[in-house]
Amino acid sequence: MIRHTLKQLVIVGGGTAGWMTAARLARHFRKTDIRITLVESSDIGTVGVGEATIPTLRQFYADLGMTDKEVMRATQATVKLGIQFEQWREPGSDFIHPFGVFGQKANGIDFHHYWLKLRQRGDTSELADYSLGLQLARHHRFTPPSLQPPSELSVFDWALHFDAAAFGRLMRDYAERHGVERLDARIESVKQHPETGNIEALYLDSGNLVGGDLFIDCSGFRALLIEQTLNTGYCDWSEWLHCDRAVAVQSERFGEAPPYTVSRAQTAGWQWRIPLQTRQGNGYVYCSDQVSDDEATSTLVDHIDGPLLNDPKPFRFTAGRRRRAWNRNCIAVGLSAGFLEPLESTSIALVETAIHKIRRAFQKPWYTQADIDRFNEDTALEYERVRDFIILHYKLNGRTDSPFWERCRAMPIPDTLREKVEAFRAQGELLRYRAEIFGPASWLAIYSGLGLLPERYHPGVDRLDFQYLKDALIAMRQSVADAVAQAQTHNDYLQSLNRTG
Ligand code: FAD
């Protein structure tokens, strides 16, 4: 197999994806003579949205030696314990998808089976009562899990709502301190090898030519190298994910910042609310068949409490992924690799997994076709797993007030998703596939939050004495409630971040 040696790596684009890649790879290659150059154009700018994350981000910056406190201060961040879905099941309803478990497993059987038995016998407690992460969110409280009294019930994680531009600056600062060279110029054309089609160099508007062995395309929706140059192709998933536009605007924060993102269903999509320490991010993701851009913008603005800080900004996209994320000597990372809409805040997480796979491939200073194939296979799976999880939200919606929601409920779904839903519906089984970003607790949160409960519980549950089971569940609820009562408020936690030290 041919070995392609890596000496000069070129990253195209200085958005969140570009600078995260530059920072992490600068660290990865620090003991080698591989050079990294990043080209970005301050005239073009970045996409300028992407404020909600999932917990994996905290490990990403911890690997660069950064602490939560440092990052949260620098990015005006708040805590994200999960997402509150409003009106998805029906108008007036809500539920939270937390980054944490529900109850305690016993005798190898998942907790929800025990809860289900109790419920079938008339108990009115909610699954939500057994999740500490969820209850902290609901009560606007937060004490980091490491400071909670140790218990299986205190298993929860957390992420950030942050100013993505400020995070990009942190990443850039790290990358430049670790040797990454930055060029601020517009790429005007791309030079390819006449026979192999490999990318050889980029022509910049400054007149310079930047050559390299491997190019990482972080050019955003433009997909300058992976698509405009290499014509890689795109898997279009709009048959399942009907939203194709968004409009976003920032506003002044109104009231206390909750430690969760809000996703509120609207007639033709959903609206997000993301609290930062100093402002709030807002947006409406919608289906352009069902609502005009003007109507979407006024719906968005009508549902914002504080004064607006800028003009609403429109976005267009097609949900899907690039056919091959790694094509020839080019790897797409970030929006150039695909976009699945921001419902579960997965874009930045998919940047992290892409970087992880690049590092895995470059444990040695060269790559082969086998590295390319493995990268592409895993990327495709990761995107498909996230796709299925997002489709689930739409498929299980219970709204009857608009053709958009009716259509989502009636649509056929991918086989991989159908298999999962059926296993849960029939016997409460939470199937787990390879390369999933969201584990069983997240699936359970969406199933139950949208009203899908199993037809029967696990037969092993009947081995437990009923009164014993009832008492155990009362004790669990109490333990969650006690932990919530002892936790500090989210507001106090944010204030403690900004004290010196
Ligand atoms: P961009 O930010 O667009 O950066 C592209 C870079 O390429 C820029 O630096 C630009 O200058 C450069 N470039 C392009 N063409 C050229 C050229 N010819 N020459 C030189 N440079 C060039 N993600 C989340 O994780 N959470 C969220 O809550 C979230 N919300 C979102 C909401 C919406 C409406 C959208 C559209 C996206 C959202 N995302 C979210 C996705 C997130 O914004 C992106 O994944 C993230 O910002 C990374 O973008 P990027 O770096 O790939 O692209």
Coordinates of C-alpha atoms and ligand atoms in Angstrom, one line a residue:
M1 CA 0.0 0.0 0.0
I2 CA 1.3 3.5 -0.9
R3 CA 2.5 5.6 2.0
H4 CA 1.8 9.3 1.8
T5 CA 4.2 11.2 4.0
L6 CA 3.0 14.2 5.9
K7 CA 5.4 17.2 6.4
Q8 CA 3.2 20.2 5.6
L9 CA -0.4 20.4 6.8
V10 CA -2.6 23.2 5.6
I11 CA -5.9 24.0 7.3
V12 CA -8.4 26.1 5.3
G13 CA -10.7 28.2 7.5
G14 CA -10.5 29.9 10.8
G15 CA -14.0 29.2 12.3
T16 CA -14.6 27.1 15.3
A17 CA -13.7 24.0 13.3
G18 CA -10.4 25.4 11.8
W19 CA -9.0 26.7 15.1
M20 CA -10.0 23.6 17.1
T21 CA -8.3 21.5 14.6
A22 CA -5.2 23.7 14.5
A23 CA -4.9 23.8 18.3
R24 CA -5.4 20.0 18.9
L25 CA -3.1 19.0 16.0
A26 CA -0.4 21.5 17.1
R27 CA -0.3 19.6 20.3
H28 CA -0.5 16.2 18.7
F29 CA 2.4 16.9 16.3
R30 CA 4.5 18.9 18.8
K31 CA 7.4 16.4 18.9
T32 CA 7.6 16.1 15.1
D33 CA 8.8 18.4 12.3
I34 CA 5.3 18.6 10.7
R35 CA 4.4 22.2 10.1
I36 CA 0.9 23.5 10.2
T37 CA -0.4 26.6 8.3
L38 CA -3.9 27.9 8.6
V39 CA -5.4 30.2 6.0
E40 CA -8.5 32.2 6.8
S41 CA -10.1 35.3 5.3
S42 CA -11.2 38.0 7.7
D43 CA -13.1 39.5 4.8
I44 CA -15.3 36.4 4.5
G45 CA -15.6 35.8 8.3
T46 CA -17.1 32.8 10.1
V47 CA -20.7 31.4 10.3
G48 CA -21.1 33.2 13.7
V49 CA -23.4 30.8 15.4
G50 CA -22.9 27.7 17.5
E51 CA -23.3 28.5 21.1
A52 CA -24.6 25.2 22.7
T53 CA -22.3 22.3 23.2
I54 CA -22.4 18.8 24.7
P55 CA -20.1 17.5 27.5
T56 CA -17.4 16.0 25.3
L57 CA -16.2 19.6 24.7
R58 CA -14.9 19.9 28.2
Q59 CA -12.6 16.9 27.7
F60 CA -11.4 18.5 24.5
Y61 CA -10.2 21.7 26.1
A62 CA -9.0 19.8 29.2
D63 CA -6.6 17.9 26.9
L64 CA -5.1 21.3 26.0
G65 CA -4.6 22.0 29.6
M66 CA -7.5 24.4 30.0
T67 CA -9.8 24.4 33.0
D68 CA -13.6 24.9 33.1
K69 CA -13.2 28.1 35.0
E70 CA -10.7 29.6 32.5
V71 CA -12.8 28.7 29.5
M72 CA -16.1 29.8 31.1
R73 CA -14.6 33.2 32.0
A74 CA -13.1 33.7 28.6
T75 CA -16.3 32.8 26.7
Q76 CA -19.0 34.3 29.0
A77 CA -20.3 30.7 29.4
T78 CA -23.2 29.3 31.4
V79 CA -23.8 25.7 32.4
K80 CA -25.8 23.4 30.2
L81 CA -27.3 20.4 32.0
G82 CA -29.5 19.5 29.0
I83 CA -32.1 20.8 26.7
Q84 CA -35.7 21.7 27.6
F85 CA -38.1 20.7 24.8
E86 CA -41.2 22.8 25.0
Q87 CA -44.4 22.0 23.1
W88 CA -42.9 19.1 21.1
R89 CA -45.3 16.5 22.5
E90 CA -48.2 18.9 22.4
P91 CA -48.8 22.6 23.1
G92 CA -48.2 23.4 26.8
S93 CA -46.0 20.3 27.4
D94 CA -42.3 20.2 28.2
F95 CA -39.6 17.8 29.2
I96 CA -35.8 17.9 29.7
H97 CA -33.2 15.8 28.0
P98 CA -30.4 15.8 30.6
F99 CA -26.8 14.7 30.3
G100 CA -27.3 12.1 32.9
V101 CA -28.9 8.8 33.9
F102 CA -32.4 8.0 35.3
G103 CA -32.4 6.0 38.5
Q104 CA -30.2 3.0 39.4
K105 CA -29.8 -0.3 37.6
A106 CA -30.6 -3.4 39.7
N107 CA -29.8 -7.0 39.1
G108 CA -28.6 -6.1 35.6
I109 CA -32.0 -4.6 34.6
D110 CA -32.3 -1.0 33.6
F111 CA -34.1 1.3 36.1
H112 CA -36.9 2.3 33.8
H113 CA -38.3 -1.3 33.9
Y114 CA -38.8 -1.0 37.6
W115 CA -40.4 2.4 37.3
L116 CA -42.6 1.1 34.6
K117 CA -44.0 -1.7 36.8
L118 CA -44.7 0.8 39.5
R119 CA -46.4 3.1 37.1
Q120 CA -48.6 0.3 35.7
R121 CA -49.7 -0.2 39.3
G122 CA -50.8 3.4 39.6
D123 CA -47.7 5.2 40.9
T124 CA -47.7 8.7 39.6
S125 CA -44.0 9.5 39.9
E126 CA -42.3 10.7 36.7
L127 CA -39.1 9.2 35.3
A128 CA -37.7 12.8 35.6
D129 CA -38.0 12.5 39.4
Y130 CA -35.1 10.0 39.4
S131 CA -32.5 12.0 37.5
L132 CA -30.3 14.4 39.4
G133 CA -29.0 16.2 36.4
L134 CA -32.6 16.8 35.2
Q135 CA -33.8 18.0 38.6
L136 CA -30.9 20.4 39.0
A137 CA -31.7 21.8 35.6
R138 CA -35.4 22.2 36.5
H139 CA -34.5 24.0 39.8
H140 CA -31.8 26.2 38.2
R141 CA -29.2 24.7 40.5
F142 CA -25.7 23.4 39.8
T143 CA -22.9 21.8 41.8
P144 CA -20.4 20.0 39.7
P145 CA -20.8 16.2 39.8
S146 CA -17.4 15.7 41.4
L147 CA -18.6 17.7 44.4
Q148 CA -21.8 15.8 44.8
P149 CA -22.0 13.0 47.4
P150 CA -20.9 9.9 45.6
S151 CA -23.9 7.8 44.5
E152 CA -25.1 6.1 41.4
L153 CA -27.8 8.7 41.3
S154 CA -25.3 11.5 41.0
V155 CA -24.1 10.3 37.6
F156 CA -24.6 13.3 35.3
D157 CA -22.5 15.4 33.1
W158 CA -22.6 19.0 31.9
A159 CA -21.6 21.2 29.0
L160 CA -21.4 24.9 28.2
H161 CA -23.4 27.6 26.4
F162 CA -20.6 29.9 25.2
D163 CA -19.6 32.7 22.9
A164 CA -18.2 30.6 20.1
A165 CA -16.1 33.4 18.7
A166 CA -14.4 33.9 22.0
F167 CA -13.8 30.1 22.1
G168 CA -12.3 30.3 18.7
R169 CA -9.9 33.0 19.9
L170 CA -8.8 30.8 22.8
M171 CA -8.1 28.0 20.3
R172 CA -6.3 30.4 18.0
D173 CA -4.2 31.7 20.8
Y174 CA -3.2 28.2 21.8
A175 CA -2.5 27.1 18.2
E176 CA -0.3 30.2 17.5
R177 CA 1.6 29.7 20.7
H178 CA 2.3 26.2 19.6
G179 CA 3.7 27.1 16.2
V180 CA 0.8 27.2 13.8
E181 CA 1.3 29.9 11.2
R182 CA -1.7 32.0 10.3
L183 CA -2.3 33.6 6.9
D184 CA -5.1 36.1 6.5
A185 CA -6.0 35.9 2.8
R186 CA -8.7 34.8 0.4
I187 CA -8.0 31.6 -1.5
E188 CA -8.7 32.3 -5.1
S189 CA -8.0 29.0 -6.8
V190 CA -6.6 25.6 -6.1
K191 CA -3.8 23.8 -7.9
Q192 CA -4.3 20.0 -8.4
H193 CA -1.9 17.4 -9.6
P194 CA -2.8 16.8 -13.3
E195 CA -3.0 13.0 -12.9
T196 CA -3.9 12.1 -9.3
G197 CA -6.1 15.1 -8.8
N198 CA -4.5 15.6 -5.3
I199 CA -4.4 19.1 -4.1
E200 CA -0.9 20.6 -4.4
A201 CA -1.3 24.3 -3.4
L202 CA -3.6 27.2 -2.8
Y203 CA -3.4 30.5 -4.7
L204 CA -4.1 33.4 -2.3
D205 CA -5.3 36.9 -3.2
S206 CA -2.1 38.2 -1.6
G207 CA -0.2 36.6 -4.5
N208 CA 1.3 33.9 -2.4
L209 CA 1.1 30.2 -3.1
V210 CA 0.7 27.8 -0.1
G211 CA 1.7 24.2 -0.8
G212 CA 1.0 21.1 1.4
D213 CA 0.8 17.3 1.6
L214 CA -2.5 17.2 3.4
F215 CA -5.3 19.8 3.4
I216 CA -8.0 20.1 6.0
D217 CA -11.1 21.8 4.7
C218 CA -12.7 23.8 7.4
S219 CA -14.1 26.4 5.0
G220 CA -17.7 26.0 6.3
F221 CA -20.7 25.6 4.1
R222 CA -18.6 26.7 1.1
A223 CA -16.7 23.4 1.2
L224 CA -14.0 25.0 -0.9
L225 CA -11.7 22.0 -1.3
I226 CA -13.8 18.9 -0.6
E227 CA -16.7 19.9 -2.9
Q228 CA -15.8 22.9 -5.0
T229 CA -12.5 21.4 -6.0
L230 CA -12.9 17.6 -5.5
N231 CA -16.6 17.3 -6.3
T232 CA -17.0 14.7 -3.6
G233 CA -20.8 14.7 -3.5
Y234 CA -23.3 14.9 -0.7
C235 CA -25.8 12.5 1.0
D236 CA -29.0 14.6 1.2
W237 CA -31.1 13.7 4.2
S238 CA -33.9 16.2 3.7
E239 CA -36.4 13.4 3.3
W240 CA -36.2 12.9 7.0
L241 CA -34.9 16.3 8.2
H242 CA -37.2 18.8 6.6
C243 CA -35.8 22.0 8.1
D244 CA -33.6 23.8 5.6
R245 CA -33.3 27.3 6.9
A246 CA -32.6 29.2 10.1
V247 CA -32.6 32.8 11.3
A248 CA -30.6 33.8 14.4
V249 CA -30.3 36.9 16.5
Q250 CA -28.8 37.8 19.9
S251 CA -30.7 39.6 22.6
E252 CA -30.0 41.1 26.0
R253 CA -30.4 38.6 28.7
F254 CA -33.9 38.8 30.3
G255 CA -34.0 37.4 33.8
E256 CA -31.9 34.6 35.3
A257 CA -29.9 32.3 33.0
P258 CA -31.3 28.7 33.2
P259 CA -28.7 25.9 33.1
Y260 CA -30.3 24.4 29.9
T261 CA -31.0 25.2 26.3
V262 CA -34.6 25.8 25.4
S263 CA -35.9 24.2 22.2
R264 CA -39.5 25.3 21.6
A265 CA -41.6 23.8 18.8
Q266 CA -43.1 26.3 16.4
T267 CA -45.5 25.8 13.6
A268 CA -42.9 24.9 11.0
G269 CA -39.8 24.0 13.1
W270 CA -38.4 25.0 16.4
Q271 CA -36.9 27.9 18.2
W272 CA -33.8 27.9 20.4
R273 CA -32.9 30.1 23.4
I274 CA -29.3 29.8 24.7
P275 CA -28.4 31.8 27.8
L276 CA -24.9 33.3 28.1
Q277 CA -23.6 35.3 31.1
T278 CA -24.2 38.6 29.3
R279 CA -26.6 37.9 26.5
Q280 CA -29.0 35.3 24.9
G281 CA -28.7 33.5 21.6
N282 CA -31.9 32.9 19.7
G283 CA -32.9 31.3 16.5
Y284 CA -35.7 29.6 14.5
V285 CA -34.9 26.5 12.5
Y286 CA -37.6 26.0 9.9
C287 CA -38.8 24.3 6.8
S288 CA -39.0 26.8 3.9
D289 CA -41.9 24.9 2.3
Q290 CA -44.1 25.7 5.3
V291 CA -43.2 29.3 6.3
S292 CA -41.8 32.3 4.5
D293 CA -38.5 33.9 5.7
D294 CA -40.3 37.0 6.8
E295 CA -42.9 35.1 8.8
A296 CA -40.1 33.0 10.4
T297 CA -38.2 36.1 11.4
S298 CA -41.3 37.7 13.0
T299 CA -42.1 34.5 14.9
L300 CA -38.6 34.5 16.2
V301 CA -38.6 38.1 17.2
D302 CA -42.1 37.9 18.8
H303 CA -40.8 35.2 21.1
I304 CA -37.8 37.1 22.5
D305 CA -38.2 39.0 25.7
G306 CA -35.1 41.3 25.9
P307 CA -34.1 44.0 23.3
L308 CA -32.3 42.7 20.2
L309 CA -28.6 43.3 20.0
N310 CA -28.2 42.9 16.2
D311 CA -30.1 42.2 13.0
P312 CA -31.5 38.7 12.4
K313 CA -29.1 36.7 10.3
P314 CA -30.4 34.1 7.8
F315 CA -28.9 30.7 7.0
R316 CA -29.7 28.1 4.4
F317 CA -28.6 24.4 4.6
T318 CA -29.4 20.9 3.4
A319 CA -29.2 18.3 6.2
G320 CA -26.8 15.6 5.3
R321 CA -23.1 14.7 5.1
R322 CA -20.3 14.7 2.5
R323 CA -20.1 11.4 0.7
R324 CA -16.5 10.9 1.8
A325 CA -15.2 13.2 4.6
W326 CA -11.6 12.2 3.5
N327 CA -11.1 12.4 -0.3
R328 CA -7.7 12.1 -1.8
N329 CA -5.4 14.3 0.3
C330 CA -8.2 16.4 1.7
I331 CA -10.2 15.9 5.0
A332 CA -13.4 17.9 5.6
V333 CA -14.0 19.0 9.2
G334 CA -16.9 21.1 10.5
L335 CA -19.7 22.4 8.2
S336 CA -17.8 21.4 5.1
A337 CA -18.2 17.8 6.2
G338 CA -22.0 18.1 6.7
F339 CA -24.7 19.6 8.8
L340 CA -27.6 18.0 10.7
E341 CA -29.3 21.1 12.0
P342 CA -28.5 22.3 15.6
L343 CA -31.3 20.5 17.5
E344 CA -29.0 18.5 19.8
S345 CA -25.9 20.8 19.4
T346 CA -23.9 18.2 17.7
S347 CA -21.8 20.1 15.1
I348 CA -18.9 21.1 17.4
A349 CA -19.0 17.5 18.9
L350 CA -18.6 16.1 15.3
V351 CA -15.6 18.4 14.9
E352 CA -14.1 16.8 18.0
T353 CA -14.7 13.3 16.8
A354 CA -13.2 14.2 13.4
I355 CA -10.0 15.6 15.1
H356 CA -9.9 12.4 17.2
K357 CA -9.9 10.3 14.1
I358 CA -7.2 12.4 12.4
R359 CA -5.0 11.9 15.5
R360 CA -5.7 8.2 15.4
A361 CA -4.6 8.1 11.7
F362 CA -1.5 10.1 12.4
Q363 CA 0.1 8.0 15.1
K364 CA 2.9 7.8 12.4
P365 CA 3.9 10.6 10.0
W366 CA 2.2 9.1 6.9
Y367 CA -1.1 7.7 5.8
T368 CA -2.4 5.0 3.5
Q369 CA -5.7 4.2 1.8
A370 CA -6.6 2.0 4.8
D371 CA -6.5 5.1 7.0
I372 CA -8.7 7.0 4.6
D373 CA -11.2 4.1 4.4
R374 CA -11.4 3.7 8.2
F375 CA -11.9 7.4 8.7
N376 CA -14.7 7.6 6.1
E377 CA -16.5 4.5 7.5
D378 CA -16.4 5.8 11.1
T379 CA -17.4 9.4 10.0
A380 CA -20.4 8.0 8.0
L381 CA -21.6 6.0 11.0
E382 CA -21.2 8.9 13.5
Y383 CA -23.3 11.2 11.2
E384 CA -25.9 8.5 10.7
R385 CA -26.2 7.8 14.4
V386 CA -26.7 11.5 15.1
R387 CA -29.1 11.8 12.2
D388 CA -31.3 9.0 13.6
F389 CA -31.4 10.5 17.0
I390 CA -32.5 13.9 15.6
I391 CA -35.1 12.3 13.4
L392 CA -36.5 10.6 16.5
H393 CA -37.5 13.9 17.9
Y394 CA -39.6 14.8 14.9
K395 CA -41.0 11.3 14.3
L396 CA -42.4 11.1 17.9
N397 CA -43.9 14.6 18.0
G398 CA -47.5 14.8 19.1
R399 CA -48.6 18.1 17.6
T400 CA -51.6 18.2 15.4
D401 CA -51.6 21.9 14.7
S402 CA -49.7 22.1 11.4
P403 CA -48.9 20.1 8.2
F404 CA -45.2 20.3 9.1
W405 CA -45.6 18.2 12.3
E406 CA -48.2 15.8 10.8
R407 CA -45.7 15.2 7.9
C408 CA -42.9 14.5 10.3
R409 CA -45.0 12.0 12.3
A410 CA -46.1 10.2 9.1
M411 CA -42.7 10.0 7.4
P412 CA -41.0 6.6 6.9
I413 CA -37.8 6.4 9.0
P414 CA -34.4 4.8 8.4
D415 CA -34.2 1.0 9.2
T416 CA -31.5 1.6 11.8
L417 CA -33.9 3.9 13.7
R418 CA -37.0 1.8 13.2
E419 CA -35.2 -1.2 14.8
K420 CA -34.3 0.9 17.8
V421 CA -37.8 2.3 18.3
E422 CA -39.4 -1.1 17.9
A423 CA -37.0 -2.7 20.5
F424 CA -38.0 0.0 23.0
R425 CA -41.7 0.0 22.2
A426 CA -42.0 -3.8 22.5
Q427 CA -39.9 -4.6 25.5
G428 CA -38.2 -1.4 26.8
E429 CA -34.8 -2.4 25.3
L430 CA -32.4 0.4 24.7
L431 CA -30.3 -0.8 21.8
R432 CA -26.8 0.6 21.6
Y433 CA -24.9 0.9 18.3
R434 CA -21.3 1.5 17.5
A435 CA -20.1 5.1 17.0
E436 CA -23.0 6.7 18.9
I437 CA -22.5 10.1 20.5
F438 CA -25.8 9.8 22.5
G439 CA -26.1 6.8 24.9
P440 CA -29.1 4.9 26.2
A441 CA -30.1 7.5 28.8
S442 CA -30.4 10.2 26.1
W443 CA -32.6 7.9 24.0
L444 CA -34.7 7.1 27.0
A445 CA -35.2 10.8 27.7
I446 CA -36.5 11.5 24.2
Y447 CA -38.7 8.4 24.1
S448 CA -40.3 9.0 27.4
G449 CA -40.4 12.8 27.0
L450 CA -42.4 12.4 23.8
G451 CA -44.7 9.8 25.3
L452 CA -43.4 6.6 24.0
L453 CA -43.3 3.9 26.8
P454 CA -42.7 0.2 26.4
E455 CA -45.6 -2.2 26.1
R456 CA -44.1 -4.4 28.8
Y457 CA -41.4 -4.3 31.4
H458 CA -38.5 -6.8 31.8
P459 CA -39.9 -10.0 33.5
G460 CA -36.9 -10.1 35.9
V461 CA -38.5 -7.1 37.7
D462 CA -41.1 -9.4 39.1
R463 CA -38.5 -11.1 41.2
L464 CA -38.4 -8.1 43.5
D465 CA -40.9 -7.8 46.3
F466 CA -43.4 -5.1 45.3
Q467 CA -43.3 -3.2 48.6
Y468 CA -39.5 -3.4 48.6
L469 CA -39.5 -1.9 45.1
K470 CA -41.9 0.9 46.1
D471 CA -39.8 1.8 49.1
A472 CA -36.6 1.7 47.0
L473 CA -38.0 4.1 44.5
I474 CA -39.3 6.5 47.2
A475 CA -35.8 6.5 48.7
M476 CA -34.2 7.3 45.3
R477 CA -36.6 10.2 44.7
Q478 CA -35.8 11.5 48.2
S479 CA -32.1 11.2 47.6
V480 CA -32.3 13.2 44.3
A481 CA -34.5 15.8 46.0
D482 CA -32.0 16.1 48.9
A483 CA -29.0 16.5 46.5
V484 CA -30.9 19.3 44.7
A485 CA -31.7 21.1 47.9
Q486 CA -28.0 21.1 48.9
A487 CA -26.8 22.3 45.5
Q488 CA -26.0 26.0 45.0
T489 CA -28.0 28.0 42.5
H490 CA -26.7 28.3 38.9
N491 CA -26.4 32.0 39.4
D492 CA -24.2 31.6 42.5
Y493 CA -22.1 29.2 40.6
L494 CA -21.6 31.7 37.7
Q495 CA -20.7 34.4 40.2
S496 CA -18.2 32.2 41.9
L497 CA -16.4 31.8 38.5
N498 CA -15.8 35.5 38.2
R499 CA -14.3 35.8 41.7
T500 CA -10.5 36.0 41.7
G501 CA -8.5 32.7 42.0
Ligands
FAD1 P1 -17.2 28.7 9.5 O1 -17.5 29.3 10.8 O2 -18.1 29.1 8.4 O3 -15.8 29.0 9.1 C1 -15.3 28.9 7.7 C2 -14.0 29.6 7.6 O4 -13.5 29.4 6.3 C3 -13.9 31.0 7.9 O5 -12.8 31.4 8.6 C4 -13.8 31.7 6.5 O6 -13.0 32.9 6.5 C5 -12.9 30.6 5.8 N1 -13.0 30.6 4.3 C6 -14.1 30.3 3.5 N2 -13.8 30.5 2.2 C7 -12.5 30.9 2.2 C8 -11.7 31.4 1.2 N3 -12.0 31.4 -0.1 N4 -10.4 31.8 1.5 C9 -10.0 31.9 2.8 N5 -10.8 31.5 3.8 C10 -12.0 31.0 3.5 N6 -23.0 23.9 16.4 C11 -23.0 23.5 17.7 O7 -22.2 22.7 18.1 N7 -23.9 24.0 18.5 C12 -24.9 24.9 18.2 O8 -25.7 25.3 19.0 C13 -25.0 25.3 16.8 N8 -25.9 26.1 16.3 C14 -25.9 26.4 15.0 C15 -27.0 27.1 14.4 C16 -27.1 27.4 13.1 C17 -28.2 28.2 12.5 C18 -26.0 26.9 12.2 C19 -26.0 27.3 10.8 C20 -25.0 26.2 12.7 C21 -24.9 25.9 14.1 N9 -23.9 25.1 14.6 C22 -23.9 24.7 15.9 C23 -22.8 24.7 13.8 C24 -21.6 25.5 14.1 O9 -21.8 26.9 13.9 C25 -20.4 25.1 13.3 O10 -20.3 23.7 13.3 C26 -19.1 25.7 13.7 O11 -19.2 27.1 13.9 C27 -18.0 25.4 12.8 O12 -18.1 26.1 11.6 P2 -16.9 26.0 10.6 O13 -15.7 26.4 11.3 O14 -17.0 24.7 9.9 O15 -17.3 27.1 9.5

